[in-house]
Coordinates of C-alpha atoms in Angstrom, one line a residue:
X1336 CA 0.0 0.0 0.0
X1337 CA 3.0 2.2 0.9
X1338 CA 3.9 2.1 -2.9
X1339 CA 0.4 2.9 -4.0
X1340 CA -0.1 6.3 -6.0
X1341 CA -3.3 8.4 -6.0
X1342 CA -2.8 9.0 -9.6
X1343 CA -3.5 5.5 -10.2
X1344 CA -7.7 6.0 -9.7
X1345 CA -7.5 8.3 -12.2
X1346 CA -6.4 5.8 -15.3
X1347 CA -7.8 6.4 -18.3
X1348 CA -8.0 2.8 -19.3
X1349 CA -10.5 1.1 -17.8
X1350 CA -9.1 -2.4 -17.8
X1351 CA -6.2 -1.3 -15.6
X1352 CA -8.3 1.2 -13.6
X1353 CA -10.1 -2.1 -13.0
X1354 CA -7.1 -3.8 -12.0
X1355 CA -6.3 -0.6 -9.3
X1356 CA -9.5 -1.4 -7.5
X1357 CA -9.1 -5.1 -7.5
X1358 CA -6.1 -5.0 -5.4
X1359 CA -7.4 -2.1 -3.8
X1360 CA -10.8 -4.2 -2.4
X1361 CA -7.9 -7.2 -1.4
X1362 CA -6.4 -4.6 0.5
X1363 CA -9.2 -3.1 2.5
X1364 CA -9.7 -6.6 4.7
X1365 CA -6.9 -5.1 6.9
X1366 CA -7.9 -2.0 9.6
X1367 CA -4.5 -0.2 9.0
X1368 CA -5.2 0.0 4.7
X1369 CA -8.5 1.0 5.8
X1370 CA -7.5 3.9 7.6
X1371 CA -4.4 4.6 5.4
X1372 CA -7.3 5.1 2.2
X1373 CA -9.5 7.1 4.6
X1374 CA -6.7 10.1 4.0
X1375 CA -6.6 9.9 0.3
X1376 CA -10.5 9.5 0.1
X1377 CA -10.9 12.2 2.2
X1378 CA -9.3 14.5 -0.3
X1379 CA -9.9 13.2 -3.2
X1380 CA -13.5 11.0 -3.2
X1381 CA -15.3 13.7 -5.6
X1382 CA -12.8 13.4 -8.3
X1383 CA -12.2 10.2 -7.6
X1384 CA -16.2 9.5 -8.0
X1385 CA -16.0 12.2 -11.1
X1386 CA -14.0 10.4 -13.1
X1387 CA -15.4 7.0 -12.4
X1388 CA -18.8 8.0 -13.6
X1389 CA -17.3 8.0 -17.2
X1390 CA -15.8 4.6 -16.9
X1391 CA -18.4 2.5 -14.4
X1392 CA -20.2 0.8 -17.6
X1393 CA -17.0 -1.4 -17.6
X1394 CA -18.6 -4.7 -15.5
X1395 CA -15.4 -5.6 -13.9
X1396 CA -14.6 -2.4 -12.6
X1397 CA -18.0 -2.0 -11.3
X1398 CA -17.6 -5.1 -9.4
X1399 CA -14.3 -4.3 -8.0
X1400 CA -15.6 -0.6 -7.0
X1401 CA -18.5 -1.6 -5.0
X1402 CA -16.2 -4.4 -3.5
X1403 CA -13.7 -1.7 -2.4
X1404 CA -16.6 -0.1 -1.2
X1405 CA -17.8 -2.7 0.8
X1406 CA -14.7 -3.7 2.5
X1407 CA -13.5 -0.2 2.7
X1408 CA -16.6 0.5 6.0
X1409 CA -16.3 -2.8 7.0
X1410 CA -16.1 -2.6 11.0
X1411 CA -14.7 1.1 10.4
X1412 CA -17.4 3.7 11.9
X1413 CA -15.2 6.9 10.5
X1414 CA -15.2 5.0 7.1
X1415 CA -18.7 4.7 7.0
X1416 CA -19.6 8.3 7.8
X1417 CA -17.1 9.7 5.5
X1418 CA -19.0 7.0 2.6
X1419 CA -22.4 8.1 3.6
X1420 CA -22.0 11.9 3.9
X1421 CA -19.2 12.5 1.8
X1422 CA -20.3 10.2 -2.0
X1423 CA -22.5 12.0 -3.8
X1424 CA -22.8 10.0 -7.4
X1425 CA -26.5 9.1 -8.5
X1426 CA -24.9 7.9 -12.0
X1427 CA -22.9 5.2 -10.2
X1428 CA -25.3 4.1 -7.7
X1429 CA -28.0 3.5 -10.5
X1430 CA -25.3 1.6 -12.6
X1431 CA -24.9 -0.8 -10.2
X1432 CA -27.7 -1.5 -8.7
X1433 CA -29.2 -2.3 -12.0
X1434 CA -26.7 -4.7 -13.1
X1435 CA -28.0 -8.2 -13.3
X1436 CA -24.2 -10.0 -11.9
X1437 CA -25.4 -11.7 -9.0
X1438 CA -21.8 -11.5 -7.4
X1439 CA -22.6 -7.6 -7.3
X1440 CA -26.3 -8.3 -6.0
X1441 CA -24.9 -9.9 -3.0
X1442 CA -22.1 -7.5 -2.6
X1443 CA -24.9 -4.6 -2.3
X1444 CA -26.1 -6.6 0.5
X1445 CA -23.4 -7.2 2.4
X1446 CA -22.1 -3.6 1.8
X1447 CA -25.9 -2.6 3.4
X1448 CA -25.2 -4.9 6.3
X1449 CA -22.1 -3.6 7.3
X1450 CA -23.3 -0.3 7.3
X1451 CA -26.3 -0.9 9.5
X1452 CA -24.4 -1.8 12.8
X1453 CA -25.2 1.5 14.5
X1454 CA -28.2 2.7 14.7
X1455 CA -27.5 6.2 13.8
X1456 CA -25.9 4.9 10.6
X1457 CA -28.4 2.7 9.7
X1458 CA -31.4 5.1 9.7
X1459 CA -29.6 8.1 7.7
X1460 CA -28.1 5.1 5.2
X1461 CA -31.7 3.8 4.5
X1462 CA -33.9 6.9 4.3
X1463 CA -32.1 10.0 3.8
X1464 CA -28.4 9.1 1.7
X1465 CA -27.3 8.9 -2.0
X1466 CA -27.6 4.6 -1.5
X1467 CA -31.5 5.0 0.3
X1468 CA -33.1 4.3 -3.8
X1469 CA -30.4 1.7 -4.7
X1470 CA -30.9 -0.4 -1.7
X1471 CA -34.5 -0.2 -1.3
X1472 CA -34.8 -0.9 -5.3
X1473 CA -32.1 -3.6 -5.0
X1474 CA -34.0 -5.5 -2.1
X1475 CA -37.7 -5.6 -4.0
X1476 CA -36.0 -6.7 -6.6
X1477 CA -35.0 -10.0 -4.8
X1478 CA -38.9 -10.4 -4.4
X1479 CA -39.9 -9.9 -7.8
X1480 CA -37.6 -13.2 -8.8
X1481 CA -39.2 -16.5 -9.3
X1482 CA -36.6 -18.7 -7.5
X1483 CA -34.1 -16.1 -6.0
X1484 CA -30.5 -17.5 -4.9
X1485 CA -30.2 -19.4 -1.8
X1486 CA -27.2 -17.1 -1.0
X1487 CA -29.4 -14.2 -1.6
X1488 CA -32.0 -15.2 0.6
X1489 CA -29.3 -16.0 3.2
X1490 CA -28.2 -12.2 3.1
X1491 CA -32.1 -10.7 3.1
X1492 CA -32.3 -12.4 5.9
X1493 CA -29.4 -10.8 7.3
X1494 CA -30.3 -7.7 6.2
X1495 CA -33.8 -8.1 7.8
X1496 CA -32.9 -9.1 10.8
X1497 CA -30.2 -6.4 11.0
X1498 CA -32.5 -3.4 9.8
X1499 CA -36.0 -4.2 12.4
X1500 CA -34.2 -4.4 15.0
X1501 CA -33.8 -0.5 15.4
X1502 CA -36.4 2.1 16.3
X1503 CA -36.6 4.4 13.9
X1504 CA -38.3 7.6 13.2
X1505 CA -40.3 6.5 10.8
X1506 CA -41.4 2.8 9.1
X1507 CA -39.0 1.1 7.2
X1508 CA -41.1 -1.5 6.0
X1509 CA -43.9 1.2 5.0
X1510 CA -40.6 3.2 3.1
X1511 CA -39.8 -0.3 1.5
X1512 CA -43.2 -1.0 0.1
X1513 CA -43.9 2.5 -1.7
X1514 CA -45.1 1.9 -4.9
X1515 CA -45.1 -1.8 -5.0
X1516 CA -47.2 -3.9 -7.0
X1517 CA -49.4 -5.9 -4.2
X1518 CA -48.0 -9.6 -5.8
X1519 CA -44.5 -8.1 -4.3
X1520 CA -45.9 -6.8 -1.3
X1521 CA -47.5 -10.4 -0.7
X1522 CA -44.1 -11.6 -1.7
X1523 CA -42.5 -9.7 1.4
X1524 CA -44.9 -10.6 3.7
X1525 CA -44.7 -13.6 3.6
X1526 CA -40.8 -14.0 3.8
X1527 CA -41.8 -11.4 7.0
X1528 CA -44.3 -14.2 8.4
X1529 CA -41.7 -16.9 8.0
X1530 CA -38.8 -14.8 9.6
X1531 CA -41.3 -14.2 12.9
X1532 CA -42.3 -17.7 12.5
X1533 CA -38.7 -18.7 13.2
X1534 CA -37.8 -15.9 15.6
X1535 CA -40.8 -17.2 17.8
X1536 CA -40.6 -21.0 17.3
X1537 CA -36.2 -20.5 17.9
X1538 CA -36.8 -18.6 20.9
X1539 CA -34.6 -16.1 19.3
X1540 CA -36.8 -13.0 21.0
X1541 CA -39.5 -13.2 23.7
X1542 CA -41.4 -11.0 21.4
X1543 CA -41.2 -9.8 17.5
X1544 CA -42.7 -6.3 18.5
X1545 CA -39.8 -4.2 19.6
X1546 CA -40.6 -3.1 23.6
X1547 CA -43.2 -5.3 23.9
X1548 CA -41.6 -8.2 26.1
X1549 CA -43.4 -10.7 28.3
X1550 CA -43.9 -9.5 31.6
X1551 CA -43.2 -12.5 33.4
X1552 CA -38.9 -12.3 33.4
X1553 CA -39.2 -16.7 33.0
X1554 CA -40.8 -16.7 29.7
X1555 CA -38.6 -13.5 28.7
X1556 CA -35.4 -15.6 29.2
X1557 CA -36.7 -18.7 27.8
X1558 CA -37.2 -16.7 24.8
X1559 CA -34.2 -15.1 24.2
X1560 CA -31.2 -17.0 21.9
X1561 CA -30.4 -13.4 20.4
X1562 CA -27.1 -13.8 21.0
X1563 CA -25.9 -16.6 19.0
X1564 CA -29.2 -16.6 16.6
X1565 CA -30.6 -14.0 14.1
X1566 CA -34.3 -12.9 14.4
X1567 CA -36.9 -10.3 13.0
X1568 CA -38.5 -7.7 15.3
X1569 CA -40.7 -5.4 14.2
X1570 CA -41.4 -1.7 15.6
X1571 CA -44.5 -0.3 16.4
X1572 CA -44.6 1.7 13.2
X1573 CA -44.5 -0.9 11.1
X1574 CA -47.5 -2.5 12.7
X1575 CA -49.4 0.7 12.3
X1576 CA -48.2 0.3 8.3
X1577 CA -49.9 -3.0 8.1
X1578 CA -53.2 -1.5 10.1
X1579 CA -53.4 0.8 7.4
X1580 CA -53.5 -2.2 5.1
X1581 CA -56.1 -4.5 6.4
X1582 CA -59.0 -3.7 4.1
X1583 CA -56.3 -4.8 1.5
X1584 CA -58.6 -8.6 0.5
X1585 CA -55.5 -10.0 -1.5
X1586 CA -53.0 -9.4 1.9
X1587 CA -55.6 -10.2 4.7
X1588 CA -54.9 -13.9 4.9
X1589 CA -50.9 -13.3 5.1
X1590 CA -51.3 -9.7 7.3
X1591 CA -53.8 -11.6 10.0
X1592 CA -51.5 -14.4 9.7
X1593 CA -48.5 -12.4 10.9
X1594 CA -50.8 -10.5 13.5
X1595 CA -51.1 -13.9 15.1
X1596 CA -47.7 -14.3 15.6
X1597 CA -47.4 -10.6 17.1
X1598 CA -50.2 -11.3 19.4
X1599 CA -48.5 -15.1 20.7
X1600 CA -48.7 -14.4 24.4
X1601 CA -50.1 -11.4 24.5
X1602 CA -51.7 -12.9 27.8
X1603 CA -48.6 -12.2 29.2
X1604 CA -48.1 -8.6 27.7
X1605 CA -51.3 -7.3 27.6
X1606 CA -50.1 -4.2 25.9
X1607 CA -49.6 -6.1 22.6
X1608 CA -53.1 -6.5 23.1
X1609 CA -54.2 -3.5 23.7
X1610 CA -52.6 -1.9 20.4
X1611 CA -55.4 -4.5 18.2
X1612 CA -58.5 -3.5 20.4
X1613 CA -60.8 -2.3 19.7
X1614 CA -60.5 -1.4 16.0
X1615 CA -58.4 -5.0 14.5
X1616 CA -60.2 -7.3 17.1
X1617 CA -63.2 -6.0 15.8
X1618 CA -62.4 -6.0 12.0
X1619 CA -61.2 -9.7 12.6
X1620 CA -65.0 -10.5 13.8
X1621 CA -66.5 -8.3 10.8
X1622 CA -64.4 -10.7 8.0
X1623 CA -65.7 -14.1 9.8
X1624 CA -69.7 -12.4 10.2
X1625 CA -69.7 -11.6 6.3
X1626 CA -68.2 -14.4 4.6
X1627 CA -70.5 -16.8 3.1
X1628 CA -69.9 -20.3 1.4
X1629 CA -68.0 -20.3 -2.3
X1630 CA -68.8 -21.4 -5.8
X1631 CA -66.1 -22.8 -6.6
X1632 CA -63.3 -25.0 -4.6
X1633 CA -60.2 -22.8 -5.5
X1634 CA -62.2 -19.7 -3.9
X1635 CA -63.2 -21.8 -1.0
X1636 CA -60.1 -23.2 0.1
X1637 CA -58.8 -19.2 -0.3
X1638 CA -61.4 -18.4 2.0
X1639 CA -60.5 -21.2 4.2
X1640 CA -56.7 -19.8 4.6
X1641 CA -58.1 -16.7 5.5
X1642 CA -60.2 -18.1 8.3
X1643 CA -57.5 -20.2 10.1
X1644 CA -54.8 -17.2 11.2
X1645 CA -58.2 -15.1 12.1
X1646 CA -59.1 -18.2 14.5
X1647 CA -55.6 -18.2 15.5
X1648 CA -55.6 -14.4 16.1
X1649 CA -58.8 -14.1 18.0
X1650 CA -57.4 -17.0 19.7
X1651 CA -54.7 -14.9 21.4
X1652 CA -56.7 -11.6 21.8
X1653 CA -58.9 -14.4 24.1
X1654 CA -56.4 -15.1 26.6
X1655 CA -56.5 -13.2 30.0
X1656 CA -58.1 -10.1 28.1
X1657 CA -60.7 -8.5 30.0
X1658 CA -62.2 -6.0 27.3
X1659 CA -62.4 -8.6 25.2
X1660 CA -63.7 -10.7 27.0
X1661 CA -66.3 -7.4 28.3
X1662 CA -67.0 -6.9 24.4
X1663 CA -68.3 -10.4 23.9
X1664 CA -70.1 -10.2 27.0
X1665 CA -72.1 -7.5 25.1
X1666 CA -72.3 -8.8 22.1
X1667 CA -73.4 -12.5 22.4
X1668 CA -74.4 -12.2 18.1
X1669 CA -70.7 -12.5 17.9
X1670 CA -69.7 -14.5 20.2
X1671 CA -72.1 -17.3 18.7
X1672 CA -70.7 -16.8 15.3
X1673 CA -67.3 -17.3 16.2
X1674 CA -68.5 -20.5 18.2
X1675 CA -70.1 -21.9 15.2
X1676 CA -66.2 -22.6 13.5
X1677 CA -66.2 -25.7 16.4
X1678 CA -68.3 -27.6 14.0
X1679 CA -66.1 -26.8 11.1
X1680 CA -64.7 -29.3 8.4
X1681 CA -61.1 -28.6 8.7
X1682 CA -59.1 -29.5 11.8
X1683 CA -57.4 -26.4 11.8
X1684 CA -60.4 -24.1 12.3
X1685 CA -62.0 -26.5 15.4
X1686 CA -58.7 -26.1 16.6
X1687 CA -58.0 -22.5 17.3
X1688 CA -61.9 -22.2 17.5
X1689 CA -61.0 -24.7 20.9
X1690 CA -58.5 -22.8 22.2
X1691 CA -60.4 -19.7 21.9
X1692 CA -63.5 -21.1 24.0
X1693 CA -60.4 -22.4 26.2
X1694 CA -59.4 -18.9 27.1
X1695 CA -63.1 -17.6 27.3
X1696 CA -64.0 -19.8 29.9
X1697 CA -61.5 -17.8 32.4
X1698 CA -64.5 -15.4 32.5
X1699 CA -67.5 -16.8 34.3
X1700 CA -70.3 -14.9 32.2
X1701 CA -69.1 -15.6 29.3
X1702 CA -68.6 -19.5 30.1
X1703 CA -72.4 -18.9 31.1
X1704 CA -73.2 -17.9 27.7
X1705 CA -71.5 -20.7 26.0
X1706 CA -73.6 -23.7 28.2

């Protein structure tokens, strides 16, 4: 590195300039060539980023670029903030994030990762920098594929976990989803579902809401592997995003089915509860009153899927929950057309319709009304 010349970023030739930023990316594994390039960058990134607008069509050199990028902030806080403040090229950021080289696709992820191990970082890098567009773009397009790379979907997941854990001042989920086509936002919410899924059925967090722990400190360390194990967590604003979404009949049956895994012990945290009551408990009981048998097996078995994580919902709003348990009290119409799912065909409705009628008996009138 000591023999290394500034001049060099500035070849003309793009197959050598390629070369410069191949060794340069080998190089920036080690903290001490890190913080030797800092210096250089720090005087020279917009010319450096200048001149490499002319020549970033060259698909090696984009490669090596983002690479030297990538490894460049890796671990290095004063790298990152002199990246995300101080780069300020649209023409190479678009370049690469619409290149199809799939070695470059997981090198936008990784690069994303690394940036988003401080909070502080993280938020300004995904709403409010020169990268915001190319990430957000670069992660909907790994929903829009057919069968995306299992190394891909190792590094979303990453990604995922790493971005929701922090609590930011706005939705990061809502800011992901802006003008997307609702086939990719079912797309996303389901690999969302299957990532809480996991985080609840690992023990990874004692909750997927962010602040919303169990109260009872056994459960909260039997449900906490966070240390060795990576999980999804959600903040409140990004449950509030998928409130606003509920009337939305093609994402119902995946949005109830990760409100169920929200509300899993909410006995024990009665403020998860209390965030879906009145207005989603009640919605939940509107969906079950107004649907009516299908025409044709392909719509029934839709409506089917959409009745099972309902169940499962209502399920936990049912245990040890007072005004819900007041609400059915006072409206027995309801209460007696949820009961009605006990005589239901498929195993899984008489199921969580059981468990609900489980958790109802705890209060005496409503057991009562049930005889």
């Amino acid at each position: 590195m000591n023999q290394f010349n500034v001049q060099d970023l500035f070849f003309d030739n793009e197959d050598w300039l390629a070369s410069v930023y191949d060794n340069l990316r080998k190089q920036m594994t080690k903290p001490t060539k890190q913080d030797y390039m800092r210096g250089i960058l720090e005087q020279n990134l917009n010319e450096i980023t200048r001149h490499m607008e002319d020549k970033i069509d060259h698909p090696k050199l984009k490669l090596y670029f983002m690479q030297f990028i990538t490894n460049f902030i890796t671990a290095n806080e004063l790298n990152q903030r002199l990246i995300l403040e101080k780069f300020q090229s649209d023409k190479i950021l678009k370049q690469i994030q619409e290149s199809k080289d799939q070695t470059l696709v997981k090198c936008i992820f990784i690069f994303t990762f690394n940036m988003c191990q401080q909070g502080e970082i993280a938020e300004k890098l995904l709403f409010q920098s020169n990268f915001s567009d190319m990430i957000r773009l670069q992660i909907i397009e790994f929903f829009t594929k057919k069968e995306p790379q299992d190394e891909d979907l190792e590094w979303v997941s990453f990604l995922f976990g790493r971005i929701f854990i922090y609590p930011f001042k706005e939705s990061y989920l809502q800011y992901l989803c802006k003008d997307v086509d609702q086939d990719t936002l079912e797309q996303i919410f389901i690999f969302i579902y299957l990532f809480m899924t996991k985080t609840t059925d690992q023990r990874i967090y004692p909750t997927v809401l962010q602040g919303y722990s169990p109260k009872i400190f056994d459960i909260q360390v039997l449900y906490d592997n966070s240390t060795t194990k990576i999980g999804f967590q959600f903040q409140l604003l990004d449950l509030h995003y998928l409130f606003s979404m509920i009337d939305e009949k093609k994402l119902q049956m995946i949005i109830f089915s990760m409100f169920s895994v929200v509300t899993f012990m909410g006995g024990f945290n009665y403020e998860v509860q209390k965030l879906f009551f009145p207005d989603i408990f009640i919605k939940s009981l509107d969906i079950l009153t107004q649907l009516t048998p299908k025409e044709t097996e392909k719509d029934q078995i839709e409506q089917n899927e959409l009745i099972t994580p309902i169940l499962r919902f209502l399920s936990n709003m049912t245990h040890i929950n007072k005004d819900v348990w007041e609400y059915l009290t006072q409206n027995s119409q309801q209460l007696q057309h949820i009961l009605k799912f006990r005589q239901a065909n498929l195993y899984q409705h008489r199921e969580w319709t059981t468990v609900m009628i489980k958790n109802l008996c705890d209060c005496q009138q409503l057991r009562e009304q049930m005889q």
